[in-house]
Amino acid sequence: AFSQVDNILDGDIKKMIEGVLIALKAKNI
């Protein structure tokens, strides 16, 4: 991430990944 836009995109991707992991954990319970 060399620019602010890239940093924002990286943050969105991380949030998406975290959301998926949380959803998978919820399904496993």
XYZ file of C-alpha atoms in Angstrom:
29
model
C 0.000 0.000 0.000
C 1.936 3.000 -1.265
C -0.919 5.522 -1.311
C -3.804 6.498 0.948
C -6.232 4.840 -1.470
C -4.291 1.581 -1.256
C -4.294 1.831 2.535
C -8.067 2.296 2.534
C -8.510 -0.681 0.191
C -6.225 -2.807 2.386
C -8.344 -1.845 5.404
C -11.558 -2.798 3.595
C -10.074 -6.149 2.566
C -8.984 -6.852 6.143
C -12.470 -5.981 7.389
C -13.993 -8.327 4.792
C -11.640 -11.146 5.805
C -12.419 -10.575 9.486
C -16.138 -10.617 8.683
C -15.780 -13.931 6.846
C -13.784 -15.463 9.704
C -16.404 -14.302 12.220
C -19.176 -15.748 10.040
C -17.352 -19.082 9.774
C -16.826 -19.190 13.545
C -20.517 -18.430 14.080
C -21.470 -21.322 11.782
C -19.151 -23.697 13.645
C -20.814 -22.938 16.982
